[in-house]
Coordinates of N, CA, C and O and ligand atoms in Angstrom, one line a residue:
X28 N 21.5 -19.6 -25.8 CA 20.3 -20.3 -25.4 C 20.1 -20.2 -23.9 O 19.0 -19.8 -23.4
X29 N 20.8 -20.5 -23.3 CA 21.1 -21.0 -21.7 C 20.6 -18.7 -21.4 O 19.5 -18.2 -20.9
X30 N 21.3 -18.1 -21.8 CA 21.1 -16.9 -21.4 C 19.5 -16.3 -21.8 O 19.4 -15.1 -21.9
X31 N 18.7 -16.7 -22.0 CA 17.3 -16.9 -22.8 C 16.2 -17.6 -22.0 O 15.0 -17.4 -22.0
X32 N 17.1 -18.7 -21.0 CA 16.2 -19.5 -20.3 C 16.2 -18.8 -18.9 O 15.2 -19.0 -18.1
X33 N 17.6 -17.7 -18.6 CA 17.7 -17.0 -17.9 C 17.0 -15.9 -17.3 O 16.6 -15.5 -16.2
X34 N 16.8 -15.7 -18.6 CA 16.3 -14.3 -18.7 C 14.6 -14.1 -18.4 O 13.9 -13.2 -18.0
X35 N 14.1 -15.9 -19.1 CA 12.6 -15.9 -19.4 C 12.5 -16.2 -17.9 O 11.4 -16.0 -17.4
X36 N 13.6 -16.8 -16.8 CA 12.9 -17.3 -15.6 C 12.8 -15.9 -14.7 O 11.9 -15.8 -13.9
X37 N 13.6 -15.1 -14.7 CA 13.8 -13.9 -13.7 C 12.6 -13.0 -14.1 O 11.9 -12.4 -13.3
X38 N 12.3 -13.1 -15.5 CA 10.9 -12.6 -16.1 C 9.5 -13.1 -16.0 O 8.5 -12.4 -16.1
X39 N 9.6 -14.2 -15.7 CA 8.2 -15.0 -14.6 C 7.8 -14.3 -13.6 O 6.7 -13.6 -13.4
X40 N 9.3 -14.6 -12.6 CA 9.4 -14.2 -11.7 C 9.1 -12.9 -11.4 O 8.1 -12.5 -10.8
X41 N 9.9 -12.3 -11.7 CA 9.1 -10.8 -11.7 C 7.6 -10.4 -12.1 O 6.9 -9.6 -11.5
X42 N 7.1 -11.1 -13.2 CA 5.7 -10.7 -13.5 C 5.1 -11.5 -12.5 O 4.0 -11.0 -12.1
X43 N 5.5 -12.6 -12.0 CA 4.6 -13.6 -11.0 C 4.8 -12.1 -9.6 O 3.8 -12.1 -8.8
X44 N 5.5 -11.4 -9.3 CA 5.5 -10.5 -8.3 C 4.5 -9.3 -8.7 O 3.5 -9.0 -8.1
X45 N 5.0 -8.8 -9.8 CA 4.1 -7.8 -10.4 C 2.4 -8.1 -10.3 O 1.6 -7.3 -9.8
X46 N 2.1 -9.4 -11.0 CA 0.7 -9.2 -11.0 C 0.0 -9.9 -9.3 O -1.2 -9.8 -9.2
X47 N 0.7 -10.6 -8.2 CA 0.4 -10.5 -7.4 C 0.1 -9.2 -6.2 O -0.8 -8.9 -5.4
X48 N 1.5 -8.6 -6.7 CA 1.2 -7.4 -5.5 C 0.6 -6.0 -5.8 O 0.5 -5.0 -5.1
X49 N 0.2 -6.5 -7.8 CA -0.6 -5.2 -8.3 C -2.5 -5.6 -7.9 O -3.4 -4.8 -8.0
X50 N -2.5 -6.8 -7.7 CA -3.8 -7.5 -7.8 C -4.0 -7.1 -6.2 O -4.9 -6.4 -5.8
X51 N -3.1 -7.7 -5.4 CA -3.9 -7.1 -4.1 C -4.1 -6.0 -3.9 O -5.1 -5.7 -3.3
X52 N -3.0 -4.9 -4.6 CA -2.9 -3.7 -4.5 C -4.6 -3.2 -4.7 O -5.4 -3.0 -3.8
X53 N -4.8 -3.0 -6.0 CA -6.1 -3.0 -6.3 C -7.7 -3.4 -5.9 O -8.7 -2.8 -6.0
X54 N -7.3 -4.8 -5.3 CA -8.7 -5.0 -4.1 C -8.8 -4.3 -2.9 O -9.8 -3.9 -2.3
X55 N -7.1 -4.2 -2.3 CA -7.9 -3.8 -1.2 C -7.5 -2.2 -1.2 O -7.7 -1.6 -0.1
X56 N -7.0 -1.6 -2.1 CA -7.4 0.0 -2.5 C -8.3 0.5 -3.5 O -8.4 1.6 -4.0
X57 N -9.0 -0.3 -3.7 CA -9.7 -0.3 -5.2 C -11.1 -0.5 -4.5 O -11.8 0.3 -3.9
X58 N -11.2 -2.0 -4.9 CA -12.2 -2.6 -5.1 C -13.4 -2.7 -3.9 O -14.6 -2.9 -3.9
X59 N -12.6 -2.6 -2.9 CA -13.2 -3.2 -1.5 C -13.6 -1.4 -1.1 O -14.6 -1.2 -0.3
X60 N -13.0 -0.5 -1.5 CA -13.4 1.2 -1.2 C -14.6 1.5 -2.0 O -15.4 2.3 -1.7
X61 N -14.4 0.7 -3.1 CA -16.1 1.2 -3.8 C -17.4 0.5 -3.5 O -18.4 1.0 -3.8
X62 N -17.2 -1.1 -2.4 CA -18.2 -1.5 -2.4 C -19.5 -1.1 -1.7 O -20.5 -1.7 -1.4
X63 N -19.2 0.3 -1.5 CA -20.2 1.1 -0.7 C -21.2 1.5 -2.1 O -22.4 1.5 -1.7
X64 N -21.0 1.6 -3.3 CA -22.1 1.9 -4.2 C -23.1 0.6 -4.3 O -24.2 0.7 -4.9
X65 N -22.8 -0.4 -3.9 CA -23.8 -1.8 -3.4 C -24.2 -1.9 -2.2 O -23.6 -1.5 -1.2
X66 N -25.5 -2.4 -2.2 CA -26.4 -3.2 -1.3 C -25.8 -3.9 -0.7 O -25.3 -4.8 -1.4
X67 N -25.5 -3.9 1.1 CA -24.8 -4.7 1.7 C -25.2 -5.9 0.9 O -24.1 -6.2 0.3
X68 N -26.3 -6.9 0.4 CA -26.1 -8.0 0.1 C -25.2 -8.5 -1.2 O -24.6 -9.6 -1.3
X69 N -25.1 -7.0 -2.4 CA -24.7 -7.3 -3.2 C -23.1 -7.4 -3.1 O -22.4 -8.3 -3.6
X70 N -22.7 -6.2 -2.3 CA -21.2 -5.9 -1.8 C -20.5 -7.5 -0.9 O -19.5 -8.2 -0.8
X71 N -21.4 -7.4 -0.5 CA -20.8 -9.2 0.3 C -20.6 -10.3 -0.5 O -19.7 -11.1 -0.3
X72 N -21.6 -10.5 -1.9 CA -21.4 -11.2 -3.0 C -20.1 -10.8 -3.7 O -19.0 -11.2 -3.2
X73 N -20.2 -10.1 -4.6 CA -19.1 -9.4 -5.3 C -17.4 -9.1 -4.6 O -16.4 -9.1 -5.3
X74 N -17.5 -8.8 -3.2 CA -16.3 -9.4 -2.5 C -15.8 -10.8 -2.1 O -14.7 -11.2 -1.8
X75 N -17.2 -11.4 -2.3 CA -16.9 -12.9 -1.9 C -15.7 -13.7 -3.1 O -14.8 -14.5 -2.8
X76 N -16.4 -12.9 -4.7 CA -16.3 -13.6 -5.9 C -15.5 -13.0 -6.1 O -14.7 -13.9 -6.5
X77 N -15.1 -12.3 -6.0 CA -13.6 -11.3 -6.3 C -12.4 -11.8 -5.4 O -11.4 -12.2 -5.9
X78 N -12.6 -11.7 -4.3 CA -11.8 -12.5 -3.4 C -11.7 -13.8 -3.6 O -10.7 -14.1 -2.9
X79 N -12.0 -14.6 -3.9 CA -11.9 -16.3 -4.6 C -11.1 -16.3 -5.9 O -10.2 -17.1 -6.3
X80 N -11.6 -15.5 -6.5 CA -11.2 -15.3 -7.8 C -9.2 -15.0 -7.8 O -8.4 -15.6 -8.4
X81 N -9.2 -13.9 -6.9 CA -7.8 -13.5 -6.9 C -6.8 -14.5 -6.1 O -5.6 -14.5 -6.1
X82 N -7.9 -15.3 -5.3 CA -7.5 -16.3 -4.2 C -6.1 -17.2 -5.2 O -4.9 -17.4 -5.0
X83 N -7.1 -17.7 -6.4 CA -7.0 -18.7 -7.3 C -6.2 -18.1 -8.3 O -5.9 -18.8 -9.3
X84 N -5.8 -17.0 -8.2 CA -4.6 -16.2 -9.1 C -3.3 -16.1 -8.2 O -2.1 -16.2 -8.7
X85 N -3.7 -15.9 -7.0 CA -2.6 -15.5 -5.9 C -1.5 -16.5 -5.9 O -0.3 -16.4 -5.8
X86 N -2.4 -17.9 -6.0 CA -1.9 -19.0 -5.6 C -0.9 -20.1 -6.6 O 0.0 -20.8 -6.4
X87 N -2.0 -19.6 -8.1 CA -1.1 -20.1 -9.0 C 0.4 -19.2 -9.1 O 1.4 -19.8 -9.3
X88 N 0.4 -17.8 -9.1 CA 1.4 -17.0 -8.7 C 2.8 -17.0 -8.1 O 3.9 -16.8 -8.6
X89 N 2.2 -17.6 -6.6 CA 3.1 -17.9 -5.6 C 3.6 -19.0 -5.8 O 4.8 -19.2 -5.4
X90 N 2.7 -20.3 -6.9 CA 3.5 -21.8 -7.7 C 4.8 -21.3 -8.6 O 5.9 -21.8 -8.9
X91 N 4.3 -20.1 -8.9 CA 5.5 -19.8 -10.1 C 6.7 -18.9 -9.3 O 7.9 -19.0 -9.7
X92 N 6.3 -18.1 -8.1 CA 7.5 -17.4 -7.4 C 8.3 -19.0 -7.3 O 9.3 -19.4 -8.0
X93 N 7.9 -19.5 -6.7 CA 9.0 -20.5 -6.0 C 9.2 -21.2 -7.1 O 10.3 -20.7 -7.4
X94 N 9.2 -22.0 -8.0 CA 9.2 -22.7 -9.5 C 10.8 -21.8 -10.0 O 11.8 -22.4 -10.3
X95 N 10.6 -20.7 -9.9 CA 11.7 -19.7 -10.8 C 12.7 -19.3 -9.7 O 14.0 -19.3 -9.8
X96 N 11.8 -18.9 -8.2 CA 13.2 -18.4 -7.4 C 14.4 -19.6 -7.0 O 15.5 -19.3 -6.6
X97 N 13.9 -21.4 -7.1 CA 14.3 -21.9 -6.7 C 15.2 -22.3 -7.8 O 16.3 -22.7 -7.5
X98 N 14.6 -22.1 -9.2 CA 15.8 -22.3 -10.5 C 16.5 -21.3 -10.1 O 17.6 -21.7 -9.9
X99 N 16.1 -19.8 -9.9 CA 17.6 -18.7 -9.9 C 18.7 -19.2 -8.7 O 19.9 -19.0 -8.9
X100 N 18.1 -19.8 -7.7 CA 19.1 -20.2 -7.0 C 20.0 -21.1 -7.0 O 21.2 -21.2 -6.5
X101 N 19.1 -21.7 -7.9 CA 20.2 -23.3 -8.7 C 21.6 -22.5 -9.5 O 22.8 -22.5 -9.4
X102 N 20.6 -21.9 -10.4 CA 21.6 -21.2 -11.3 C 23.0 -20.6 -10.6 O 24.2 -20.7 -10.8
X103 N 22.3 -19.9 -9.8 CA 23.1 -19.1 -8.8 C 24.1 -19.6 -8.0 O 25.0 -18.9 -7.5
X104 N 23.9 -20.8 -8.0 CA 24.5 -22.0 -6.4 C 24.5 -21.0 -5.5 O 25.5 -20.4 -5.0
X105 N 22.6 -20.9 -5.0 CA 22.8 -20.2 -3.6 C 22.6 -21.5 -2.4 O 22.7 -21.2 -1.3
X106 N 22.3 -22.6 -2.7 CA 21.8 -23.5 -2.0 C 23.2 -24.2 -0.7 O 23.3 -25.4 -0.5
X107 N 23.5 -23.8 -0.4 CA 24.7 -23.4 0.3 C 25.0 -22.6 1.4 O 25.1 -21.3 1.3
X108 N 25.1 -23.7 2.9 CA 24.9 -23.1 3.9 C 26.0 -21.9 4.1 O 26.0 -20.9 4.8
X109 N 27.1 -22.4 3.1 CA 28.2 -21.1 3.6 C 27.5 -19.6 2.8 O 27.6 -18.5 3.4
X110 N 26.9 -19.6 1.6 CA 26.6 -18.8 1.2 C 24.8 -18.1 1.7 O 24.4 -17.0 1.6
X111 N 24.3 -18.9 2.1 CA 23.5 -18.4 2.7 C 23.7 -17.8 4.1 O 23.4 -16.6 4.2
X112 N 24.1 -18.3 5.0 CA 24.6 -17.6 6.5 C 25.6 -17.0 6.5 O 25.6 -16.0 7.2
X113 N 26.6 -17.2 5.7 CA 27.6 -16.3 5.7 C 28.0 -15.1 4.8 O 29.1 -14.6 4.7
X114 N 26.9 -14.9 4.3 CA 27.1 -13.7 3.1 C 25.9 -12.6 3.6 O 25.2 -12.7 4.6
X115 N 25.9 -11.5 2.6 CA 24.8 -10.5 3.3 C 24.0 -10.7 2.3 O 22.8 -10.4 2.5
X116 N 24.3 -11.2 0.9 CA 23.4 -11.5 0.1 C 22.1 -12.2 0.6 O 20.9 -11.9 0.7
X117 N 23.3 -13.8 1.0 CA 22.6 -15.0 1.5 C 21.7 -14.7 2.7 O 20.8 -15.6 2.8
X118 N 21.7 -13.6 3.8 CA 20.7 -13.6 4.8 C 19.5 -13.0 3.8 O 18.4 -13.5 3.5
X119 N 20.1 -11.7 3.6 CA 19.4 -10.9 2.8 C 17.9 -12.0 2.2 O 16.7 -11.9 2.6
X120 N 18.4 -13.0 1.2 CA 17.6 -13.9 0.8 C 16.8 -15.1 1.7 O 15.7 -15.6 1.4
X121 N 17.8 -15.6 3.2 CA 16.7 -16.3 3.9 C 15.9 -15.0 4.5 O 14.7 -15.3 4.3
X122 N 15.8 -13.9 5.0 CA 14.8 -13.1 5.3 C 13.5 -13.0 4.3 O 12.3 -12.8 4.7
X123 N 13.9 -13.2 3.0 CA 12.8 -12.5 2.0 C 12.4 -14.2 2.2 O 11.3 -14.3 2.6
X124 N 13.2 -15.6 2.1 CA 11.8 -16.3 2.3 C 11.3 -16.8 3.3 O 10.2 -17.4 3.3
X125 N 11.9 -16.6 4.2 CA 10.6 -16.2 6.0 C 9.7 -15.6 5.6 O 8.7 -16.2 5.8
X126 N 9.3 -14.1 4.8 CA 8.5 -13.3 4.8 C 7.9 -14.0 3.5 O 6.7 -13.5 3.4
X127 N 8.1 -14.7 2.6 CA 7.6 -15.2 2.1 C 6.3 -16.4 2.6 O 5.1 -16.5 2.3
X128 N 7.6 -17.4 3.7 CA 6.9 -17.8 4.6 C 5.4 -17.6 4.9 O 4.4 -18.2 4.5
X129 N 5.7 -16.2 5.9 CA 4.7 -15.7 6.7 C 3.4 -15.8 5.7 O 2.4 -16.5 5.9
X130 N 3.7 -14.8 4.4 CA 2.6 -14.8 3.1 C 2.4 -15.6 2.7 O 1.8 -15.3 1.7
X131 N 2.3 -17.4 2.7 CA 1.7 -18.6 2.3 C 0.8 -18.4 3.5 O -0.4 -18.0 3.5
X132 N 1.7 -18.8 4.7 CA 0.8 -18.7 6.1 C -0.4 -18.2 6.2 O -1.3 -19.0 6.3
X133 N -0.6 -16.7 6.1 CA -1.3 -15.8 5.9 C -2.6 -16.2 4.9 O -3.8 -16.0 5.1
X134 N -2.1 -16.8 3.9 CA -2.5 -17.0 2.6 C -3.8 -18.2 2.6 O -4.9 -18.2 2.0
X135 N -3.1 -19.0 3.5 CA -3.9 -20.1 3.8 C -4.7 -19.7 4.9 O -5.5 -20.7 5.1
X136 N -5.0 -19.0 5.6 CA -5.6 -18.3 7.0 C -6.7 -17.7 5.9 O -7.8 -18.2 6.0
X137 N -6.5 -16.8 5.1 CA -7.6 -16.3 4.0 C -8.6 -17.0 3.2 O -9.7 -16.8 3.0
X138 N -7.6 -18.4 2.7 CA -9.2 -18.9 2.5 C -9.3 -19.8 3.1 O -9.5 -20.8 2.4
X139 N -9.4 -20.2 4.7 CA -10.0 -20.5 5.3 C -11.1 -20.0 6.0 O -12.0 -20.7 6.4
X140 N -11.2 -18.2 6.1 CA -11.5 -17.6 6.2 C -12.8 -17.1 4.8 O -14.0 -17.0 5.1
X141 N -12.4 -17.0 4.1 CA -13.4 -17.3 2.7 C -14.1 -18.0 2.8 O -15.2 -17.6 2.8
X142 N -14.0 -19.4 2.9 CA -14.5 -20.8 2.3 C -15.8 -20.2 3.8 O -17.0 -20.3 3.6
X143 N -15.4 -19.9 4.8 CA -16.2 -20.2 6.2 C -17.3 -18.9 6.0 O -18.4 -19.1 6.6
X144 N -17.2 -17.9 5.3 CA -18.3 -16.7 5.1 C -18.8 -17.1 3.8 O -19.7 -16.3 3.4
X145 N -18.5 -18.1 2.8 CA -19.3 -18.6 1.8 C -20.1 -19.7 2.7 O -21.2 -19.2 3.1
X146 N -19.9 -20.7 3.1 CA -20.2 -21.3 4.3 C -21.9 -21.1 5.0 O -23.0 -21.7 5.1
X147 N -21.0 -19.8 5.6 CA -22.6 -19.2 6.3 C -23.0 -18.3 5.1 O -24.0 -17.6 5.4
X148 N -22.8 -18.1 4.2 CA -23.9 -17.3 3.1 C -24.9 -18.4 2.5 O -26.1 -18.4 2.3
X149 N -23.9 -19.6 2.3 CA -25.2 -21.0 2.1 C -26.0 -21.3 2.5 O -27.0 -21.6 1.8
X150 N -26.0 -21.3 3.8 CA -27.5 -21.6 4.9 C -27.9 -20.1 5.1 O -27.7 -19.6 6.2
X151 N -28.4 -19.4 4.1 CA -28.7 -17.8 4.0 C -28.2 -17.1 4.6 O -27.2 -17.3 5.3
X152 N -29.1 -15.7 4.6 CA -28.1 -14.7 5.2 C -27.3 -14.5 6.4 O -27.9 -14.2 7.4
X153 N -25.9 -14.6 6.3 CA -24.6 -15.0 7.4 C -25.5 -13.3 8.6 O -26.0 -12.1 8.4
X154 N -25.3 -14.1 9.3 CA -25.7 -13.1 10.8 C -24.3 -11.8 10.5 O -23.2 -12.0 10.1
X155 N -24.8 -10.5 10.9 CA -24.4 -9.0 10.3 C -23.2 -9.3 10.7 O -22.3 -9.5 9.8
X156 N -22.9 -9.3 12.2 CA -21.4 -9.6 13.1 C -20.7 -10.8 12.3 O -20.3 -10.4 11.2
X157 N -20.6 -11.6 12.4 CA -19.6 -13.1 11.9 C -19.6 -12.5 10.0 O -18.8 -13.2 9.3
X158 N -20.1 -11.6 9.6 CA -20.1 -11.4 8.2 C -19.0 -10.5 8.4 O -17.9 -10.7 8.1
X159 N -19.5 -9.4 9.2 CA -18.0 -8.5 9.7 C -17.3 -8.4 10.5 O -16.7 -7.3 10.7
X160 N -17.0 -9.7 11.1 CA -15.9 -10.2 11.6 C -14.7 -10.8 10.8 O -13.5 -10.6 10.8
X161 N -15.5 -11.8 9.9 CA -14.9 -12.7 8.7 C -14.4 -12.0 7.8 O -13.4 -12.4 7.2
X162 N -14.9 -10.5 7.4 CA -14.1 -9.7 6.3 C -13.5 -8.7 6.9 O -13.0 -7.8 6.2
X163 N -13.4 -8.8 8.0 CA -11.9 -7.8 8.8 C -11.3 -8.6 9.1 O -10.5 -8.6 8.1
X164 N -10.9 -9.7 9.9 CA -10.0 -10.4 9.2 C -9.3 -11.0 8.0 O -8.2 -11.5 7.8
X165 N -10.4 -10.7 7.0 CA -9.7 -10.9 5.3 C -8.8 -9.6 4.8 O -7.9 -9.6 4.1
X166 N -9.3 -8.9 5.4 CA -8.8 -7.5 5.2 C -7.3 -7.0 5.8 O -6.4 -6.4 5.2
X167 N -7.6 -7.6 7.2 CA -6.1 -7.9 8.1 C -5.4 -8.5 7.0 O -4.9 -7.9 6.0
X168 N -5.4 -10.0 7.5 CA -4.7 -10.7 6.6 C -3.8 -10.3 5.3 O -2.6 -10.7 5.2
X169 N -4.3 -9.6 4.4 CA -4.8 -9.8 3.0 C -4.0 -8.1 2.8 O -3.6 -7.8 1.7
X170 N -3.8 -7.3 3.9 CA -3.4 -5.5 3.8 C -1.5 -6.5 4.0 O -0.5 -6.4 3.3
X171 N -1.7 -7.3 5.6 CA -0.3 -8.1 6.1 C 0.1 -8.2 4.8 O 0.9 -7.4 4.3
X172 N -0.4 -9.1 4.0 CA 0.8 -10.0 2.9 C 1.0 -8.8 1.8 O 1.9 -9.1 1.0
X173 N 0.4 -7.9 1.6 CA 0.3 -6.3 0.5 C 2.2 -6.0 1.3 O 3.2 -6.3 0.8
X174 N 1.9 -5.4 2.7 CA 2.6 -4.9 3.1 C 4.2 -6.0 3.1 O 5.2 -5.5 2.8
X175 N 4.0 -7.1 3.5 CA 5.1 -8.2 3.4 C 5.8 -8.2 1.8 O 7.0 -8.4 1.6
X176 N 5.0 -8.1 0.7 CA 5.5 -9.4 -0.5 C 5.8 -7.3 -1.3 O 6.1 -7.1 -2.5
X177 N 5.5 -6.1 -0.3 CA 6.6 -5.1 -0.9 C 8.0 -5.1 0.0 O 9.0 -4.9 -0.5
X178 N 7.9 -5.3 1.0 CA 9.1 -5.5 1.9 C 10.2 -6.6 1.2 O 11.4 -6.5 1.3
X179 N 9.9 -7.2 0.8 CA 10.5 -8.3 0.1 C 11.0 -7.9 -1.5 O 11.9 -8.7 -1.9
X180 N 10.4 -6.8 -2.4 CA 10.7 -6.4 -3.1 C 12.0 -5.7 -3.0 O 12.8 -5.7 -3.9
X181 N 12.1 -5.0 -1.8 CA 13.0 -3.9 -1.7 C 13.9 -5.0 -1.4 O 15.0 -5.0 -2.0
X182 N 13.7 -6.0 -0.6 CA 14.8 -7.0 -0.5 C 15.4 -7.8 -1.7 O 16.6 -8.1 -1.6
X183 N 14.9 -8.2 -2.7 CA 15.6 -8.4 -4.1 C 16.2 -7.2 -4.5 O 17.4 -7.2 -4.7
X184 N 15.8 -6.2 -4.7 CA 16.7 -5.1 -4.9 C 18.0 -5.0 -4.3 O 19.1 -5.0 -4.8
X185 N 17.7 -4.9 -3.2 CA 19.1 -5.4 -1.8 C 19.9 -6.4 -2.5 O 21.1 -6.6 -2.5
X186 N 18.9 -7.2 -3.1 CA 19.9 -8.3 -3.5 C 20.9 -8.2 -4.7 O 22.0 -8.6 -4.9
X187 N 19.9 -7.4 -5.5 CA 20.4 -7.1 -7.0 C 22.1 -6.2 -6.7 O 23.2 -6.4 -7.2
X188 N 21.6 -5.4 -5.9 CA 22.4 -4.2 -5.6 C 24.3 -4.9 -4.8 O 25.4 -4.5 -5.0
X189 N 23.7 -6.2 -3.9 CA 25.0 -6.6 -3.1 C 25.4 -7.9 -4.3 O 26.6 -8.2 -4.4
X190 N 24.6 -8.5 -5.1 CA 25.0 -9.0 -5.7 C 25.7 -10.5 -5.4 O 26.4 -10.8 -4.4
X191 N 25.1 -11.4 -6.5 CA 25.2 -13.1 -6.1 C 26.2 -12.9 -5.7 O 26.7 -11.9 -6.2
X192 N 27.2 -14.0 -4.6 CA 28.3 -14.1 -4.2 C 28.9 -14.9 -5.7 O 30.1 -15.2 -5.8
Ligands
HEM209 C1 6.2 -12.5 -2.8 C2 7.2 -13.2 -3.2 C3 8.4 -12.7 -4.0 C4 8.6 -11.5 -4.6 C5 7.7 -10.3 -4.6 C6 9.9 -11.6 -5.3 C7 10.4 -10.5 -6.0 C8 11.6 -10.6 -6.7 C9 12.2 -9.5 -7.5 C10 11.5 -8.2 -7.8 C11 13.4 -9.9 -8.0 C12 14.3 -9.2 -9.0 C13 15.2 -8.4 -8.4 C14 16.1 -7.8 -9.5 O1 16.5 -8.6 -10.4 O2 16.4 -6.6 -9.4 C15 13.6 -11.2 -7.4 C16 14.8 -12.0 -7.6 C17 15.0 -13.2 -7.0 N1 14.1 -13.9 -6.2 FE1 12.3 -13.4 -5.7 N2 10.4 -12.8 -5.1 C18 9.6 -13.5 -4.4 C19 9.7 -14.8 -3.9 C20 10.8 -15.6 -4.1 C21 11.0 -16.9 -3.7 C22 9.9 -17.7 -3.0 C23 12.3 -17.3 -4.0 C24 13.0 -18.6 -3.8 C25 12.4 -19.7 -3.7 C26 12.9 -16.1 -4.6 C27 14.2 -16.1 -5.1 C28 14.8 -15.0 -5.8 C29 16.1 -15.1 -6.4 C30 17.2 -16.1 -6.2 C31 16.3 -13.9 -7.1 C32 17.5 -13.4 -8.0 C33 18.3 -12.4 -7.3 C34 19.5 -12.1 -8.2 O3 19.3 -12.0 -9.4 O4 20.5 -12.0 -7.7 N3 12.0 -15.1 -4.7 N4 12.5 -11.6 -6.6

């Protein structure tokens, strides 16, 4: 039983990575490359809604990374200043949640950034600059945490590979 509960949390976990970093993958190689077949107004919509939408996926996501990585650690007894500073496992693992870190950070910087170009789309059409200012920074943002939450991938592998103390 106990090896089942094991199995289904590392399996969260992973799919909680999987459909996060396939979902950004896809907007900002996908989705945001074709909004050229739209009418700047339509393409500003449709990025708005799409970006909200994944906003609200990203986030329940990142509830479940930490929900599961904080059980594997239990499981693990990594919670442990000797095993964390003193092992290569244990850095290995504070690095991935710094960069974890950073990717909430970031996270929260995006829809602050959202909420403020829906904002100005309410009192009509947001002035051309502050529209494309607000979605290059989404874009910044949004490529950072793409590029961070795969860095962090290779770092569980690192982990898999040196193995729990
Ligand atoms: C973007 C965020 C994250 C991603 C993409 C991610 C990805 C992964 C992957 C792919 C594995 C499986 C590695 C393997 O079994 O080969 C893993 C394992 C693990 N993750 Fe995460 N993770 C993330 C966040 C977290 C967080 C926030 C925590 C802690 C609170 C955490 C703790 C762990 C632990 C303890 C393991 C088990 C390693 C082992 O079996 O030795 N992860 N993670």
């Amino acid at each position: 039983m106990f090896d089942l509960i094991v199995i289904s949390n590392a399996w969260v976990h992973l799919m909680a990575a999987v459909l996060v970093i396939g979902g950004s993958f896809s907007l900002n190689f996908i989705v945001t490359k074709k909004l050229g077949i739209l009418s700047p107004p339509e393409a500003g919509k449709l990025s708005q809604v799409v970006g909200k939408t994944f906003g609200q996926l990203a986030w329940i996501m990142s509830g479940l990374l930490i929900l599961t990585g904080v059980a594997r650690m239990i499981g693990l007894k990594l919670f442990s200043s000797q095993v964390l500073l003193e092992t290569t496992y244990g850095n290995i693992l504070l690095v991935k949640l710094a960069l974890f870190a950073v990717i909430i950070i970031n996270s929260v910087l995006i829809a602050k950034a959202g909420m403020k170009l829906e904002k100005l789309g309410a009192e009509g059409p947001p002035p051309a600059d502050q529209l494309k200012a607000g979605q290059a920074r989404i874009k910044t943002l949004s490529m950072t945490n793409l590029m961070l939450s795969s860095i962090i991938v290779a770092l569980a592998v690192a982990m898999r590979v040196f193995g729990a103390p």
